[in-house]
Tab-separated table of C-alpha atoms and ligand atoms in Angstrom:
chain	number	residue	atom	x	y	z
F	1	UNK	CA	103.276	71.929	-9.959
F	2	UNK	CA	102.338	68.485	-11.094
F	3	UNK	CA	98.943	67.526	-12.203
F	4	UNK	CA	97.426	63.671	-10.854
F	5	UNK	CA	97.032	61.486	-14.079
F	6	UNK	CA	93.992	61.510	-15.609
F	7	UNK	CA	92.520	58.532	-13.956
F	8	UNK	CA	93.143	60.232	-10.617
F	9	UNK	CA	91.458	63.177	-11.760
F	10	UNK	CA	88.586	61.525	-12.771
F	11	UNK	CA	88.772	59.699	-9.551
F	12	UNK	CA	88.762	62.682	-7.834
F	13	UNK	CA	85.899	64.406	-9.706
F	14	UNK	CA	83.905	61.697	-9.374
F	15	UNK	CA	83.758	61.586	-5.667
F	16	UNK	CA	83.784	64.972	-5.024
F	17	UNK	CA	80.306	64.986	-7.424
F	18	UNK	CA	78.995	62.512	-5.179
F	19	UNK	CA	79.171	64.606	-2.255
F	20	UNK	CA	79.095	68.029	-3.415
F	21	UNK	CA	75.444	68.254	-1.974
F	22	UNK	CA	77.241	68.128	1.870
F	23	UNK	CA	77.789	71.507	3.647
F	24	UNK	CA	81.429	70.429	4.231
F	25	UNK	CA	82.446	67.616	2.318
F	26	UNK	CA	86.439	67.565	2.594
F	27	UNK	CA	86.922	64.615	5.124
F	28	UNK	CA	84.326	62.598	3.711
F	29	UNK	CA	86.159	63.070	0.156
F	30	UNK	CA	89.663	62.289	1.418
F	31	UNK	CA	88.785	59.236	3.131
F	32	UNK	CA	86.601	58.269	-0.027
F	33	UNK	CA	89.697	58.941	-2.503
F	34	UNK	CA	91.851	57.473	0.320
F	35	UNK	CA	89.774	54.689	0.404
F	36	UNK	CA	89.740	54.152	-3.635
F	37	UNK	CA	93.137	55.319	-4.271
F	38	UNK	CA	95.054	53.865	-0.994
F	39	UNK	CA	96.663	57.264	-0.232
F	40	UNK	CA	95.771	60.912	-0.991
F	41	UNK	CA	98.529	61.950	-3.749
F	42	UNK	CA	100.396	65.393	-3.014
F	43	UNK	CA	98.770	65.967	-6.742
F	44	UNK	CA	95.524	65.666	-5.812
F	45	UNK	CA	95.396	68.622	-3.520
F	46	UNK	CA	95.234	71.347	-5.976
F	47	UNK	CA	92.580	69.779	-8.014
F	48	UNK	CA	90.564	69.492	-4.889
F	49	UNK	CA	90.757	72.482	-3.511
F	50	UNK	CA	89.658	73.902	-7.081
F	51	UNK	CA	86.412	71.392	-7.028
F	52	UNK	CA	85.459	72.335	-3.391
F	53	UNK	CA	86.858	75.999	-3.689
F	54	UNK	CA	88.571	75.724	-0.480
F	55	UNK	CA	92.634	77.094	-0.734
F	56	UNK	CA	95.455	74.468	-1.686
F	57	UNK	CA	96.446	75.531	2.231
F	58	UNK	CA	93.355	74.296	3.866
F	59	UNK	CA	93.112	71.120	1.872
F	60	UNK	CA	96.650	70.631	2.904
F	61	UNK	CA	95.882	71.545	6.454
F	62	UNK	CA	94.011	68.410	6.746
F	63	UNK	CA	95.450	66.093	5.024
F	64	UNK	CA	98.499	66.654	7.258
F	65	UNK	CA	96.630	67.047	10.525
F	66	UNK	CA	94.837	63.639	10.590
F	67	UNK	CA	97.547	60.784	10.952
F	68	UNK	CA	94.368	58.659	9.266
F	69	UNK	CA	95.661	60.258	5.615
F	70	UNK	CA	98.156	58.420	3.795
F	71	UNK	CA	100.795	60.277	2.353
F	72	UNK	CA	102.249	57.354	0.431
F	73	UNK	CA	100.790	54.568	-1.277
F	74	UNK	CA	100.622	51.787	1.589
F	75	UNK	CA	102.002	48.133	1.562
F	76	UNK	CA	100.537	45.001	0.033
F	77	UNK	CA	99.444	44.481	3.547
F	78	UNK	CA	98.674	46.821	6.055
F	79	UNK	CA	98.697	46.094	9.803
F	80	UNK	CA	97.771	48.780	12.764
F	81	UNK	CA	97.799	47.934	15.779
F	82	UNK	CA	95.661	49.994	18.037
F	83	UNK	CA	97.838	51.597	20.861
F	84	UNK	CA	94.654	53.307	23.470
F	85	UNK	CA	94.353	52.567	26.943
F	86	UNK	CA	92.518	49.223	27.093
F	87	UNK	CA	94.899	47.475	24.355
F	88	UNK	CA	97.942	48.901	26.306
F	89	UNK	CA	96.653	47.102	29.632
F	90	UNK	CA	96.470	43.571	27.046
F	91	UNK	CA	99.897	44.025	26.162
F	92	UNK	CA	99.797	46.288	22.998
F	93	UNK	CA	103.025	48.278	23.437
F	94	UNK	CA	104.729	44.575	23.954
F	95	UNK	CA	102.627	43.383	20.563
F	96	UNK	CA	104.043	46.833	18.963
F	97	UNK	CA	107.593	45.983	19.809
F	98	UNK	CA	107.870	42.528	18.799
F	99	UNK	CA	105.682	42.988	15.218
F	100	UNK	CA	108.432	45.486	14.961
F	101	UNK	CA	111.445	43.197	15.242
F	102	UNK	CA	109.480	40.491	13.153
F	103	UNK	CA	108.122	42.744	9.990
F	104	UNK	CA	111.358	44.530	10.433
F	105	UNK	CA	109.182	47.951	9.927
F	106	UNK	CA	108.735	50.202	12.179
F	107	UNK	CA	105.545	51.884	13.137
F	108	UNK	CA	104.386	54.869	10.530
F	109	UNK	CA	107.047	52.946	8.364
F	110	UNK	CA	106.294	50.850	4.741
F	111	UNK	CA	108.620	48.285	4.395
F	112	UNK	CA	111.282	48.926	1.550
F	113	UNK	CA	110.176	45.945	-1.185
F	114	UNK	CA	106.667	47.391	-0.252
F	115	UNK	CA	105.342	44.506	1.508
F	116	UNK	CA	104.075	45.881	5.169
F	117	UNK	CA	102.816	48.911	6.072
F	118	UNK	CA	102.906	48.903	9.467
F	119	UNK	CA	100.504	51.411	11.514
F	120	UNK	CA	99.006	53.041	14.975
F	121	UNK	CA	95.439	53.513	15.420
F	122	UNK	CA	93.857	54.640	18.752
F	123	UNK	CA	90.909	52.296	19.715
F	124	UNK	CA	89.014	49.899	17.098
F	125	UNK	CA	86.011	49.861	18.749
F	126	UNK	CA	87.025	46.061	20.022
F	127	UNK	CA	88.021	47.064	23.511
F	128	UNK	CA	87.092	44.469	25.401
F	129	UNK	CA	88.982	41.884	23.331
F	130	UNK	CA	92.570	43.490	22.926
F	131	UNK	CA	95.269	43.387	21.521
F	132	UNK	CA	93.601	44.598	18.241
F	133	UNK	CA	94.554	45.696	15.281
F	134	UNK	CA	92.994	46.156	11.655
F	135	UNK	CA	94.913	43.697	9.316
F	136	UNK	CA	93.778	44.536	5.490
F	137	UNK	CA	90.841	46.614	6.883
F	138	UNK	CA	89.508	43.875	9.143
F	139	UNK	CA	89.310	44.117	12.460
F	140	UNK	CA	90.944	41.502	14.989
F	141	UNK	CA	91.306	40.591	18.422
F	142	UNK	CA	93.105	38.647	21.134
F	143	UNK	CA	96.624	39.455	18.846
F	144	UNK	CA	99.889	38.156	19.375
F	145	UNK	CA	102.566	38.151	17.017
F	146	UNK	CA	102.115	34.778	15.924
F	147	UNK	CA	98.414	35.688	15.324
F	148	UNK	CA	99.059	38.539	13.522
F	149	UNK	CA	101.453	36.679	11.284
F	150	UNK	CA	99.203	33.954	10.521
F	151	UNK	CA	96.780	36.018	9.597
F	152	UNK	CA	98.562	38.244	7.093
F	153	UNK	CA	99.800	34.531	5.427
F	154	UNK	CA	96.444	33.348	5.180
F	155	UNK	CA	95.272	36.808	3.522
F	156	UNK	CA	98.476	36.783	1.475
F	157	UNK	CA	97.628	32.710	-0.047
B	201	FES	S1	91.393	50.404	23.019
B	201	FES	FE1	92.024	49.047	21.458
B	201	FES	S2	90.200	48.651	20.395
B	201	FES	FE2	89.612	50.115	21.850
């Protein structure tokens, strides 16, 4: 067993301190050192489940069962596209497709030279203005592929 470099470990202390005072504080946590860390490290597990006293297994448990976890540090940019039902009617699956063939990633994929990650989400909260997708952790709407590109450029410059 490995053990997460001491800035990760302090990382991890520190948040779990700040919300040690919840009745069940693991998902609030992981999306906190997910949030800080851009992925939850395979290291980190045992260290949390010693902090919250859970087992390494249930820690484990759910980090695996939400697809909302990062396994691996993400791209420089991130893109997800959100794939529920009132996207789909705008044309997400054809969105999906063709960012595909243009990022040349595909979905649930990083791009080898680590420039894309490219994502699924199901429903932004931006419904009635699909396609969406969260570019960078902002939220946008009427997407096309030339839309979507633009906007990573402009984030990128
Ligand atoms: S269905 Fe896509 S944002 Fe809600």
């Amino acid at each position: 067993m490995t053990h997460p470099t001491p800035p990760l470990a302090q990382l991890v202390r520190s948040v779990v301190d700040a919300h040690r005072h919840l009745r069940a504080p693991l998902l609030v946590v992981l999306q906190a050192i997910q949030d800080r860390a851009g992925y939850i490290d395979e290291e980190v597990i045992p260290l949390l489940a010693t902090e919250l006293n859970l087992s390494r297994a249930d820690v484990h448990g759910v980090v695996t069962f939400y697809r909302d976890f990062r396994r691996e540090p993400p791209g420089r940019t991130t893109i997800r596209v959100c794939r529920a039902e009132a996207c789909q009617s705008v044309g997400a699956e054809q969105l999906v497709a063709a960012l595909e063939r243009a990022l040349g990633v595909k979905v649930g994929q990083t791009a080898d030279d680590g420039s894309t990650t490219f994502d699924q989400v199901f429903c932004l909260g931006n419904c009635a203005l699909g396609p969406s997708a969260q570019i960078n952790g902002q939220v946008h709407g009427r997407l096309d592929t030339d839309r979507v590109l633009a906007i990573v450029q402009a984030q990128a410059s």
